[in-house]
Structures are given as C-alpha cells and as structure tokens.
Short mmCIF file of C-alpha atoms and ligand atoms in Angstrom, two decimals:
data_model
loop_
_atom_site.label_atom_id
_atom_site.label_comp_id
_atom_site.label_asym_id
_atom_site.label_seq_id
_atom_site.Cartn_x
_atom_site.Cartn_y
_atom_site.Cartn_z
CA UNK A 1 -74.80 41.80 6.99
CA UNK A 2 -72.13 39.14 6.42
CA UNK A 3 -69.96 40.97 9.24
CA UNK A 4 -72.60 40.13 11.67
CA UNK A 5 -72.23 36.38 10.91
CA UNK A 6 -69.87 34.51 13.65
CA UNK A 7 -67.10 33.20 12.05
CA UNK A 8 -66.36 29.33 12.75
CA UNK A 9 -63.72 29.03 15.43
CA UNK A 10 -61.55 26.44 16.50
CA UNK A 11 -62.48 23.88 19.18
CA UNK A 12 -59.62 24.58 21.71
CA UNK A 13 -59.08 21.29 23.66
CA UNK A 14 -56.61 20.27 26.17
CA UNK A 15 -54.91 18.32 23.24
CA UNK A 16 -54.59 21.47 21.10
CA UNK A 17 -54.15 24.35 23.54
CA UNK A 18 -50.64 25.03 23.37
CA UNK A 19 -50.75 25.34 19.85
CA UNK A 20 -53.65 27.99 20.08
CA UNK A 21 -51.63 29.83 23.06
CA UNK A 22 -48.77 30.23 21.19
CA UNK A 23 -50.51 31.01 18.03
CA UNK A 24 -52.23 34.19 20.30
CA UNK A 25 -48.60 35.28 20.41
CA UNK A 26 -47.97 34.98 16.79
CA UNK A 27 -45.89 31.74 17.19
CA UNK A 28 -46.42 28.93 15.15
CA UNK A 29 -45.59 25.37 17.27
CA UNK A 30 -46.06 22.13 16.70
CA UNK A 31 -45.61 18.75 18.45
CA UNK A 32 -42.06 17.07 17.81
CA UNK A 33 -41.60 13.49 19.25
CA UNK A 34 -39.08 12.99 21.46
CA UNK A 35 -38.09 9.66 20.72
CA UNK A 36 -37.91 9.96 16.82
CA UNK A 37 -37.60 13.29 16.19
CA UNK A 38 -40.76 13.31 13.78
CA UNK A 39 -43.01 16.19 13.75
CA UNK A 40 -46.64 15.22 14.67
CA UNK A 41 -49.11 16.90 12.73
CA UNK A 42 -51.84 17.09 12.52
CA UNK A 43 -52.13 17.43 16.35
CA UNK A 44 -52.49 13.89 17.90
CA UNK A 45 -51.84 12.32 21.26
CA UNK A 46 -48.98 10.21 19.91
CA UNK A 47 -46.19 9.97 17.21
CA UNK A 48 -47.61 8.66 13.88
CA UNK A 49 -44.15 7.50 12.85
CA UNK A 50 -43.11 5.45 16.23
CA UNK A 51 -45.97 5.56 18.43
CA UNK A 52 -44.26 7.26 21.22
CA UNK A 53 -46.49 9.20 23.58
CA UNK A 54 -43.56 11.53 24.28
CA UNK A 55 -43.40 14.91 22.76
CA UNK A 56 -42.92 18.72 23.22
CA UNK A 57 -44.29 21.55 21.59
CA UNK A 58 -41.76 23.42 19.67
CA UNK A 59 -41.57 26.34 17.31
CA UNK A 60 -41.03 26.22 13.72
CA UNK A 61 -39.89 28.59 11.33
CA UNK A 62 -42.88 29.43 9.76
CA UNK A 63 -41.22 29.43 6.39
CA UNK A 64 -42.21 27.26 3.48
CA UNK A 65 -43.25 26.86 -0.23
CA UNK A 66 -46.56 26.55 -1.67
CA UNK A 67 -47.31 22.98 -3.09
CA UNK A 68 -50.78 23.29 -4.20
CA UNK A 69 -53.71 26.03 -3.91
CA UNK A 70 -57.16 26.62 -4.50
CA UNK A 71 -59.23 29.78 -5.08
CA UNK A 72 -62.29 30.21 -3.23
CA UNK A 73 -65.04 31.90 -5.11
CA UNK A 74 -68.26 31.15 -3.46
CA UNK A 75 -68.52 31.59 0.34
CA UNK A 76 -69.27 28.17 1.82
CA UNK A 77 -70.09 30.04 4.89
CA UNK A 78 -71.76 33.18 5.28
CA UNK A 79 -69.04 34.49 7.81
CA UNK A 80 -66.89 34.43 4.56
CA UNK A 81 -68.86 36.41 2.05
CA UNK A 82 -66.78 39.47 2.15
CA UNK A 83 -63.65 37.36 2.06
CA UNK A 84 -64.38 36.00 -1.47
CA UNK A 85 -62.31 35.29 -3.40
CA UNK A 86 -59.82 34.20 -1.18
CA UNK A 87 -57.08 31.55 -1.30
CA UNK A 88 -56.23 28.42 0.59
CA UNK A 89 -53.04 26.76 0.08
CA UNK A 90 -51.09 23.44 1.04
CA UNK A 91 -47.77 24.74 2.14
CA UNK A 92 -44.50 22.82 2.91
CA UNK A 93 -42.70 24.12 5.97
CA UNK A 94 -39.48 24.02 6.18
CA UNK A 95 -39.63 21.29 8.74
CA UNK A 96 -41.23 18.98 6.39
CA UNK A 97 -44.65 19.48 7.87
CA UNK A 98 -47.56 20.17 5.60
CA UNK A 99 -50.38 22.54 6.62
CA UNK A 100 -53.36 24.06 5.16
CA UNK A 101 -53.86 27.52 5.75
CA UNK A 102 -55.01 30.71 3.52
CA UNK A 103 -52.35 33.05 1.67
CA UNK A 104 -53.16 36.61 1.92
CA UNK A 105 -51.33 39.77 0.39
CA UNK A 106 -51.35 38.21 -3.02
CA UNK A 107 -53.74 37.95 -5.94
CA UNK A 108 -54.59 34.55 -6.95
CA UNK A 109 -53.18 34.88 -10.75
CA UNK A 110 -49.58 35.66 -8.84
CA UNK A 111 -49.87 32.06 -7.20
CA UNK A 112 -47.31 29.56 -8.45
CA UNK A 113 -46.05 26.33 -7.21
CA UNK A 114 -43.10 26.63 -4.91
CA UNK A 115 -43.79 30.28 -4.24
CA UNK A 116 -41.74 31.09 -0.89
CA UNK A 117 -44.18 31.95 1.92
CA UNK A 118 -43.81 32.77 5.46
CA UNK A 119 -46.39 32.65 8.46
CA UNK A 120 -48.60 35.31 9.70
CA UNK A 121 -51.28 35.48 12.09
CA UNK A 122 -55.06 37.37 11.97
CA UNK A 123 -56.53 38.07 15.55
CA UNK A 124 -59.88 36.83 15.32
CA UNK A 125 -60.83 36.93 18.90
CA UNK A 126 -59.30 37.35 22.38
CA UNK A 127 -58.48 33.81 22.42
CA UNK A 128 -57.97 32.81 18.69
CA UNK A 129 -55.28 34.17 16.14
CA UNK A 130 -55.41 32.27 12.76
CA UNK A 131 -52.40 30.93 10.87
CA UNK A 132 -52.34 32.26 7.47
CA UNK A 133 -49.44 32.84 4.69
CA UNK A 134 -48.02 35.49 2.55
CA UNK A 135 -45.18 35.90 0.11
CA UNK A 136 -42.03 35.75 1.59
CA UNK A 137 -41.04 38.68 -0.29
CA UNK A 138 -43.46 41.38 -1.61
CA UNK A 139 -45.26 40.38 -4.54
ZN1 ZN B 1 -41.76 9.35 16.91
#
C-alpha cells in the first residue's frame, strides 16, 4: 500500500533548475559567488555574504563529514512507511557547505560524528534524482 503513495517531490523552479538538472546526471552543484567566492546555500538569488547577484553553478566534491543526525522511526509521510527507520544527517561538505540529506548503506548504530561520507543519488523520477550520502568507505 505504501508503495502506491506518491513521494513528495521538490518544486523545481527557474531558480533551482540547474541544481536538479545536474543531480539528474548524479552531479552535485551549488551556487558560488563570483565576487567573494562564498558558496550560496540554500539556493538564493544573491550571495548571503556580500549580496552580489553574480554567481555560477559549480560542482562540489560530494565529500563531507557527518556533523549531526537523526534516526527517523516514524513515517511522517505515508510514502516513507517502507523506509523507516532511516537516517537524515547534517553533512559538512569539504567546500564548507552544510547540507541535510538521508544517509544510506549504514546501520544507525554505526553512525558517529565526523564520519566521512560521499554523495550519491537516488533516481526518483524521470526529472528528479535525490541527494543521499553513504559512508566514504564501506562500513
Ligand atoms: Zn559574495
């Protein structure tokens, strides 16, 4: 039954379309300010550091370390009923961007702060591939 419930999907807009187009190709990209070099995250029309509106979408390594996490044991959306328990972590990317995403291919008991992880993508539809992380080395 839960498999028949549609997953909540991102709202793809002109502002974030480059991010999702890259994700579809399993590339992780974020905006980088052309004036001060800051990474712009979350996606925004201007740099939060210097207010410049000049930026480019640039690839990031996808490598990072877990800074914090939760284990979700209750489905807050019916589409996730078959996913629980699952892990959502705060990951500090090597570029200094802190992102939230699920972590897969690890048991919750194996999680620890500073665990090295790398980005991977789950193809969810023809248009959407979702960011996930997994341990950089097999657990
Ligand atoms: Zn800037």
